[in-house]
XYZ file of N, CA and C in Angstrom:
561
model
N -11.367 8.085 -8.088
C -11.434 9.341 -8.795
C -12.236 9.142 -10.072
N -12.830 9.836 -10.386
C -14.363 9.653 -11.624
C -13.526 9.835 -12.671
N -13.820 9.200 -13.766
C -12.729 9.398 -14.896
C -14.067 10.919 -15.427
N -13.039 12.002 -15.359
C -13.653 12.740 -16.234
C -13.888 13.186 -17.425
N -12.503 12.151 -17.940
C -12.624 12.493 -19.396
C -13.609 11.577 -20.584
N -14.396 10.692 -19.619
C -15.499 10.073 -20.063
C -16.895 10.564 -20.006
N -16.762 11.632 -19.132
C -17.918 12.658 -18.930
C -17.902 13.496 -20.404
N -17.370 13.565 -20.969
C -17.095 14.679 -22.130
C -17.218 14.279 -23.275
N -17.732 14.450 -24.372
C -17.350 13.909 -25.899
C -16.059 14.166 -25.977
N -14.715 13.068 -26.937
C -13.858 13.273 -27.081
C -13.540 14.534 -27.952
N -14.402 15.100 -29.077
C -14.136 16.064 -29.933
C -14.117 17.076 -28.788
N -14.781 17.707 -27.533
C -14.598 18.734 -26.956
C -13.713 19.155 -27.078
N -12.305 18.099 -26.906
C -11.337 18.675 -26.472
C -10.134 18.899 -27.633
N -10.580 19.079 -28.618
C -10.462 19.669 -29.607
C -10.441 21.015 -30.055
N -11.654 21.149 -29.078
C -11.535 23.132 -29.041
C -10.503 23.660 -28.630
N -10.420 24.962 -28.399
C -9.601 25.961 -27.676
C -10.302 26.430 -26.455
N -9.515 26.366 -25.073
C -10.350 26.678 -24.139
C -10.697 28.495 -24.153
N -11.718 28.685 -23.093
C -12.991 28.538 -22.689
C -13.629 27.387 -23.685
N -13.954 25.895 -23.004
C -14.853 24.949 -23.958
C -16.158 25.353 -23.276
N -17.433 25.025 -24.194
C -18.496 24.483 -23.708
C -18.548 23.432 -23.214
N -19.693 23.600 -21.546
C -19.205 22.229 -21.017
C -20.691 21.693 -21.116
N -20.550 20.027 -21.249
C -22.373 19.645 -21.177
C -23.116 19.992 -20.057
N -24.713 20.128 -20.607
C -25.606 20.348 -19.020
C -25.301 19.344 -18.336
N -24.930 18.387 -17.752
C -24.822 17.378 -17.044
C -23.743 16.919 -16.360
N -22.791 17.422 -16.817
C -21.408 17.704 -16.409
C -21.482 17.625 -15.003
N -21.899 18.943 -14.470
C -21.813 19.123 -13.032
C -22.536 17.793 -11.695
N -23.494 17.390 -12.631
C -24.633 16.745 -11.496
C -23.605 15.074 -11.934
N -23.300 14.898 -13.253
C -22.605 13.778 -13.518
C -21.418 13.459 -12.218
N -20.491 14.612 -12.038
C -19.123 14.892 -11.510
C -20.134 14.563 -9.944
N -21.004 15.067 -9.055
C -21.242 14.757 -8.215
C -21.762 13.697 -7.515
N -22.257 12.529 -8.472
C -22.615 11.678 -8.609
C -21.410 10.810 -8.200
N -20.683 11.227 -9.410
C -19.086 10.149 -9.509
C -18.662 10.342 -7.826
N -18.350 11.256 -7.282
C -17.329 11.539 -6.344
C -18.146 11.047 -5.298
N -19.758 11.022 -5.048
C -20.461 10.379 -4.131
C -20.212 9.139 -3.983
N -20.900 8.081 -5.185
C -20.417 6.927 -4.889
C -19.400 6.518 -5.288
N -17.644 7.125 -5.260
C -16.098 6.861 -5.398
C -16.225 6.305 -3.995
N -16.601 6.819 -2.906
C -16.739 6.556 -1.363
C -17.751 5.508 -0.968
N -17.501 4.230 0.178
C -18.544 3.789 0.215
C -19.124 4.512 1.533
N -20.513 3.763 1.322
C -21.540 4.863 2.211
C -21.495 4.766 3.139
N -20.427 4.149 4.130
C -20.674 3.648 5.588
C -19.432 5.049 5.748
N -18.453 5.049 4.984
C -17.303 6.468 5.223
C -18.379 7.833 5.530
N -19.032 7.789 4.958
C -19.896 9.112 5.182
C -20.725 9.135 6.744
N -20.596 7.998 7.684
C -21.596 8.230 8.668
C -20.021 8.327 9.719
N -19.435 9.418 9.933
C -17.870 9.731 10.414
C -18.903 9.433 12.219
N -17.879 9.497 13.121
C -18.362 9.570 14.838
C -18.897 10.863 15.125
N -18.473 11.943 14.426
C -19.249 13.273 15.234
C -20.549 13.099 14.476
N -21.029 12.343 13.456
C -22.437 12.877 12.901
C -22.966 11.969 14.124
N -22.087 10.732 14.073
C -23.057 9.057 14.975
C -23.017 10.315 16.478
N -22.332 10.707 16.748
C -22.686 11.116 18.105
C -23.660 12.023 18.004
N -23.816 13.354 16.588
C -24.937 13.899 16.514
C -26.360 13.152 16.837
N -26.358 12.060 16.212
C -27.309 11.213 16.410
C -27.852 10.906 17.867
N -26.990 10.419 18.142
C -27.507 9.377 19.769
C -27.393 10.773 20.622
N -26.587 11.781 20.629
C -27.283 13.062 21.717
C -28.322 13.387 21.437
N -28.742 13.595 19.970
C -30.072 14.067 19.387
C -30.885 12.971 20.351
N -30.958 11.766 20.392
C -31.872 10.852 20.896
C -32.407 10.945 22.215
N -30.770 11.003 22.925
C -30.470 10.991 24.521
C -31.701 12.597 24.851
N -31.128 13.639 23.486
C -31.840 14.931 24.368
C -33.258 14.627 24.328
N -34.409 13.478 23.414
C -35.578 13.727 23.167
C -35.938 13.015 24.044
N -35.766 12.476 25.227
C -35.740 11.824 26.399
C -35.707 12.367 27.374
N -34.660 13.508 27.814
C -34.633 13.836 28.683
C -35.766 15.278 28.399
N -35.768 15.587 27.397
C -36.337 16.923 27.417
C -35.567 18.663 27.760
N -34.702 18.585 26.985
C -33.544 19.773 27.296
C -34.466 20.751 26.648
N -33.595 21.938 26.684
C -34.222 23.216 26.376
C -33.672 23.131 24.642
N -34.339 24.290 24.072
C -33.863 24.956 22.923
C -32.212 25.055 22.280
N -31.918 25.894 23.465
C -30.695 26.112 23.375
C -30.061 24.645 22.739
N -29.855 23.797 23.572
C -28.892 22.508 23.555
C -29.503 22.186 22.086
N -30.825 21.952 21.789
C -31.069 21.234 20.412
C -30.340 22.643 19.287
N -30.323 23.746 19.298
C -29.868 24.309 18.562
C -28.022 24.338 18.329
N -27.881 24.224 19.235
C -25.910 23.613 19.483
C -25.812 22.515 18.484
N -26.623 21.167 19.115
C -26.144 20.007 18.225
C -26.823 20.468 16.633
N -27.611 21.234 16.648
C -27.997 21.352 14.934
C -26.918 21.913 14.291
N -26.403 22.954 15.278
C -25.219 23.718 14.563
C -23.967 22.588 14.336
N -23.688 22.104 15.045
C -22.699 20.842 15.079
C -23.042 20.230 13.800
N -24.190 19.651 14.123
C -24.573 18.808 12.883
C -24.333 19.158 11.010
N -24.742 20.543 11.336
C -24.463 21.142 10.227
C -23.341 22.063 10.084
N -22.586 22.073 10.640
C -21.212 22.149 10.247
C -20.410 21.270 9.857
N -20.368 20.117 10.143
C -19.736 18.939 9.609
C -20.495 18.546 7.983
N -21.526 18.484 7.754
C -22.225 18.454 6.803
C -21.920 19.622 5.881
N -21.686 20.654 6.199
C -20.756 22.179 5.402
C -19.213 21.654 4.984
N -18.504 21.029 5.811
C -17.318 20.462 5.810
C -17.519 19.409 4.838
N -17.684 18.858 4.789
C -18.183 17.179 3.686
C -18.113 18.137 2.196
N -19.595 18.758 2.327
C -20.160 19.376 1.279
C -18.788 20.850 0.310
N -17.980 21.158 1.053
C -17.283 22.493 0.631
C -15.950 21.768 0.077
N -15.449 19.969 0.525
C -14.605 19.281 0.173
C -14.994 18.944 -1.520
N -16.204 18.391 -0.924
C -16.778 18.017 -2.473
C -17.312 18.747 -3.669
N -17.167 19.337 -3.066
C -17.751 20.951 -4.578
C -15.790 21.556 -4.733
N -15.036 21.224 -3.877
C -13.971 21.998 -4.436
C -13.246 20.954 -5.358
N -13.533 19.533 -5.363
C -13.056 18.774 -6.309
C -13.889 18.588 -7.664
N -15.382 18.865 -7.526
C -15.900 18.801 -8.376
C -15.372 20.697 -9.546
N -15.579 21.647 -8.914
C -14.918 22.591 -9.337
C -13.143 22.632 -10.352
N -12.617 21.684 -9.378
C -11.364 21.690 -9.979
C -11.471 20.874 -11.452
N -12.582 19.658 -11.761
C -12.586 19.097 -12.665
C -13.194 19.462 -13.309
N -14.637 20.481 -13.230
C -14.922 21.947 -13.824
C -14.158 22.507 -14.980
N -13.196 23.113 -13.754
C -12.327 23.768 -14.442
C -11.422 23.483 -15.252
N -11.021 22.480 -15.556
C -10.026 21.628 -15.801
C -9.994 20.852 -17.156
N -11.938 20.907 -17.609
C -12.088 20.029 -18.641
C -12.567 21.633 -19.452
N -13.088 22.994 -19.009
C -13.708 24.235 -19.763
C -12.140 25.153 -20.369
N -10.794 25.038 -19.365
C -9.401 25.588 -19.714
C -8.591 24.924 -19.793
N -8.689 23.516 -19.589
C -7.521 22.542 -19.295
C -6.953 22.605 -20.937
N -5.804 22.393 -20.847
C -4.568 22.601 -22.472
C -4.494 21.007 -22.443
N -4.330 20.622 -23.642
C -4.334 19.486 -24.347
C -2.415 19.958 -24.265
N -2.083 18.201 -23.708
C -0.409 18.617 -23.555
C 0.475 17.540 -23.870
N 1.629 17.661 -23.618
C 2.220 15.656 -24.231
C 3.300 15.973 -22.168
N 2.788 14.396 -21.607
C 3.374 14.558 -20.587
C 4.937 13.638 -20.449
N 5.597 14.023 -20.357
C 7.242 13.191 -20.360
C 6.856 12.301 -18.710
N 7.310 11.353 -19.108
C 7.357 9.968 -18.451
C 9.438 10.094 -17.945
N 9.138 10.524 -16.778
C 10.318 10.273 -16.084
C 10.564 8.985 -15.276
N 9.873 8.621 -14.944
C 10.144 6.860 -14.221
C 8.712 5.896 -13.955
N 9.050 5.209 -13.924
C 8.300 4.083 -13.323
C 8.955 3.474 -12.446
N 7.981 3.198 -11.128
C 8.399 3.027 -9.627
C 7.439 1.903 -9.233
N 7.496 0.962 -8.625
C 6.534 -0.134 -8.011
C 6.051 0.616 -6.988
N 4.530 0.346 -7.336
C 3.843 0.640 -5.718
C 3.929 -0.301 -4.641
N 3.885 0.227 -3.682
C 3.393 -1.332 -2.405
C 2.153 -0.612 -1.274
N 1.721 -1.799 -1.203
C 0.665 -1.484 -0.119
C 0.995 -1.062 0.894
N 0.160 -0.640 2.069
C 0.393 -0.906 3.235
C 1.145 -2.261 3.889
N 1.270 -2.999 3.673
C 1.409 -4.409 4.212
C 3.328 -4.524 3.462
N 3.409 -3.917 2.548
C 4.829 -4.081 2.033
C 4.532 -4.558 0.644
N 3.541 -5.239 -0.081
C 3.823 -5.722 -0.972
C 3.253 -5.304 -2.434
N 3.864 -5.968 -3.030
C 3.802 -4.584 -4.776
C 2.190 -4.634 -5.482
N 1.799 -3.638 -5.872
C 0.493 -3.284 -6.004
C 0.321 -2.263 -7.091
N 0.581 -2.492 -8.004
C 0.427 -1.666 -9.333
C 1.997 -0.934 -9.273
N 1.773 0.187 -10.321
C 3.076 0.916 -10.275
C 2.713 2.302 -10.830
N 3.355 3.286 -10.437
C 3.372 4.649 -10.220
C 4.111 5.570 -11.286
N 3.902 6.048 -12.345
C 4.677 6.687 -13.496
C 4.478 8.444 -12.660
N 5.868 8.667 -13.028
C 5.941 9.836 -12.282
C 6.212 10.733 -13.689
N 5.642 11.545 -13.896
C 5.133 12.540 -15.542
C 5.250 13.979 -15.172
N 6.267 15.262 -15.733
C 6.556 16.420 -15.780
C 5.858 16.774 -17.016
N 4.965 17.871 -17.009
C 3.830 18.710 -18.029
C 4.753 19.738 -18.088
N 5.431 19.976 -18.932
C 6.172 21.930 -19.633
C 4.526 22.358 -19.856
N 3.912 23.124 -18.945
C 3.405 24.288 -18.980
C 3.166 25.628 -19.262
N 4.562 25.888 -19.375
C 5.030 27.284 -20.131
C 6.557 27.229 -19.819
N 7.037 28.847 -19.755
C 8.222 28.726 -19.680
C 8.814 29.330 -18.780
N 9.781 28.019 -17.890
C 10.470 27.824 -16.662
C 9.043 27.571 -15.779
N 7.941 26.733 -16.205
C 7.264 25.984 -15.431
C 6.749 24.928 -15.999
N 6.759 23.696 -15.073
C 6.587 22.415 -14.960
C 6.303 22.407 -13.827
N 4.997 20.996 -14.571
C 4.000 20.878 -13.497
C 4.501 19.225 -13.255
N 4.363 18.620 -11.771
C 5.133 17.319 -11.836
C 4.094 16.333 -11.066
N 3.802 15.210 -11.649
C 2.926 14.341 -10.604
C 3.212 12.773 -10.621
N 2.221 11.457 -10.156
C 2.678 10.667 -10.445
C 1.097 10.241 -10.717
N 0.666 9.101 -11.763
C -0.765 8.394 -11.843
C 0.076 7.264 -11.677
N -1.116 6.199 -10.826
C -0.859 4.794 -10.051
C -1.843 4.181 -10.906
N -1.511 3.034 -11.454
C -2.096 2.175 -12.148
C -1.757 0.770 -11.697
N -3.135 -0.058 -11.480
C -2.934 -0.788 -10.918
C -2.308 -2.486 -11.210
N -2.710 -1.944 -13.222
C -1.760 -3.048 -13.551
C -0.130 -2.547 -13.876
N 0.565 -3.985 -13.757
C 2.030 -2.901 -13.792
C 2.422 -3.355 -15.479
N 2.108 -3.856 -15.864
C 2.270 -4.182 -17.569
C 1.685 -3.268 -18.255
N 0.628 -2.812 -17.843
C -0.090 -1.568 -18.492
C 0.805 -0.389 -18.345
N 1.884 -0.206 -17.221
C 2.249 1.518 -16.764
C 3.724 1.138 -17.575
N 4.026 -0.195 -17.282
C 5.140 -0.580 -18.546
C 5.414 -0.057 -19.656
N 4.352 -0.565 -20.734
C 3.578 -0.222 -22.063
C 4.064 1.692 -21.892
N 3.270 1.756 -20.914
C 3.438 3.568 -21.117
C 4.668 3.671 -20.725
N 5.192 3.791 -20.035
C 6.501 4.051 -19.735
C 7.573 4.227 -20.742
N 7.538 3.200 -21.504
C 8.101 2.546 -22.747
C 7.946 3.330 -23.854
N 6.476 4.512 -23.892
C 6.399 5.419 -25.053
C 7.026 6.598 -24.647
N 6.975 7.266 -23.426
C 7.996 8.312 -23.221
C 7.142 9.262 -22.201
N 6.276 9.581 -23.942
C 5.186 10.676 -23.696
C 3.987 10.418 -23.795
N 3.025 11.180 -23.073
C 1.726 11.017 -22.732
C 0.462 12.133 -22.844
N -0.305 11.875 -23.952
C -1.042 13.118 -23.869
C -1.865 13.414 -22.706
N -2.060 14.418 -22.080
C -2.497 15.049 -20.885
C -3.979 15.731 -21.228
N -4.421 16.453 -20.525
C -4.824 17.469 -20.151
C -4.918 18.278 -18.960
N -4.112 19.631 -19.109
C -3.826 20.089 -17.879
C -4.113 21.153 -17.578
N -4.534 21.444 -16.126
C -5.061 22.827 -15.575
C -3.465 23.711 -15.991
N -2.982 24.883 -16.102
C -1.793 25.569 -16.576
C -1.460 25.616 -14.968
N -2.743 26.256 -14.057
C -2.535 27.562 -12.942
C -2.016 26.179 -11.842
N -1.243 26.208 -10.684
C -1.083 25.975 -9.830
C -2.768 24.931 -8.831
N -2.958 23.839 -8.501
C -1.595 22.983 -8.160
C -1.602 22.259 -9.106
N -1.936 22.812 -10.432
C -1.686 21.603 -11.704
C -2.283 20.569 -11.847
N -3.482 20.143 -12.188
C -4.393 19.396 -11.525
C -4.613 19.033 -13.245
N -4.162 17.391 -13.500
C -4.194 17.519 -14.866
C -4.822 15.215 -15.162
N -4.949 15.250 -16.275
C -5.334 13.901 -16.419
C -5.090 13.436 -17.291
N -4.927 11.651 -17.799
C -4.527 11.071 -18.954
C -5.710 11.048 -19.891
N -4.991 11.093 -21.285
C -6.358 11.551 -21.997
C -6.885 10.248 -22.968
N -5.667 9.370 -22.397
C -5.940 7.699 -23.209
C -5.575 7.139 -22.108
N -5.859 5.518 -22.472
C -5.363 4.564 -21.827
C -6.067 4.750 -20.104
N -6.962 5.373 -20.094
C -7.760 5.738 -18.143
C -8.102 4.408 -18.212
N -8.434 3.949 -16.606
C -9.174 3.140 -16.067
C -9.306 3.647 -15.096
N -11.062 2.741 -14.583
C -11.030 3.722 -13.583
C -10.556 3.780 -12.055
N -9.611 2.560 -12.007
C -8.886 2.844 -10.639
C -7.678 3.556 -10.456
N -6.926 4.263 -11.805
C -6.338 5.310 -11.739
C -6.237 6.271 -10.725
N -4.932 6.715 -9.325
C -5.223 7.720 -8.699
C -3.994 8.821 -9.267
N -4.121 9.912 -9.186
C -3.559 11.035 -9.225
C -2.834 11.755 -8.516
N -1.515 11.741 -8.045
C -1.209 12.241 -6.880
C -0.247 13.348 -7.023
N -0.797 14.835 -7.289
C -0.027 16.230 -7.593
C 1.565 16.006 -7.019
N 2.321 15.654 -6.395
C 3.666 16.002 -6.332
C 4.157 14.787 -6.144
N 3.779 13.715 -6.541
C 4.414 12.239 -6.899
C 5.093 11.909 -5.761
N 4.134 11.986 -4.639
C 4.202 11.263 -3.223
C 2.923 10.623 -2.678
N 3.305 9.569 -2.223
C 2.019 8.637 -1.674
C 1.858 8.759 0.005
């Protein structure tokens, strides 16, 4: 996940939202979320099969029709990719132009474990008072566990948080960037 709050001068967030956001913001955020993934995840089996039918058809010599099917194929999955990644880049958009500067309460610290069973950073699970009779609840995974310690140990945590539903909010100190975010503090 792109630390976004390194995309920003720290005084931004100083303002009152609606902030001004930098020109670069947007193309920065798409950048990040491109290479967060490595590049072999992006070549999924329906594009590889787009491929080798595309090949198989310039061989045999099919009609129109069929090459216009697999284009549509092709580019629907490529719409799919593309409508994932503009809705995360959007949310962090939004998030750094209205997001509220907040103090987040530190309800536990939990050991992570891998797949395999064994412990792998640790998981602070943090409730944002948003307004009133709403709280927003998540958990950030950090991968050292002396570091989520340290925090744990202060209580509270300054935030920044979307207000509106699904609460989509971030630490505003102490980031690194293998930090993940997980809205309802389930893995």
């Amino acid at each position: 996940m792109p630390i976004v709050i390194d995309l920003v001068e720290p005084t931004t967030f100083q303002q009152h939202p609606p902030r001004t956001l930098p020109p670069l913001l947007v193309p920065n955020l798409l950048g990040e979320y491109l290479l967060e993934r490595p590049w072999r995840s992006y070549l999924d089996p329906l594009l590889i099969s787009c491929v080798v039918v595309g090949l198989a058809m310039a061989f045999v010599q099919v009609g129109a029709w069929f090459w216009l099917l697999l284009a549509l194929v092709a580019v629907l999955r490529l719409v799919a990719v593309s409508w994932r990644l503009a809705q995360r880049v959007y949310e962090d958009v939004l998030l750094v132009r209205h997001g509220r500067v907040m103090q987040a309460h530190v309800l536990r610290l939990r050991p992570a474990r891998n797949p395999q069973g064994h412990l792998s950073g640790a998981f602070l699970d943090c409730a944002i008072p948003v307004g009133p009779r709403q709280t927003s609840v998540g958990s950030v995974w950090f991968p050292d566990q002396a570091q989520a310690e340290a925090l744990a140990q202060r209580g509270q945590l300054p935030v920044l948080c979307l207000v509106r539903p699904p609460g989509t909010w971030r630490l505003l100190d102490d980031t690194n960037p293998a930090l993940r975010y997980e809205p309802d503090g389930s893995r």
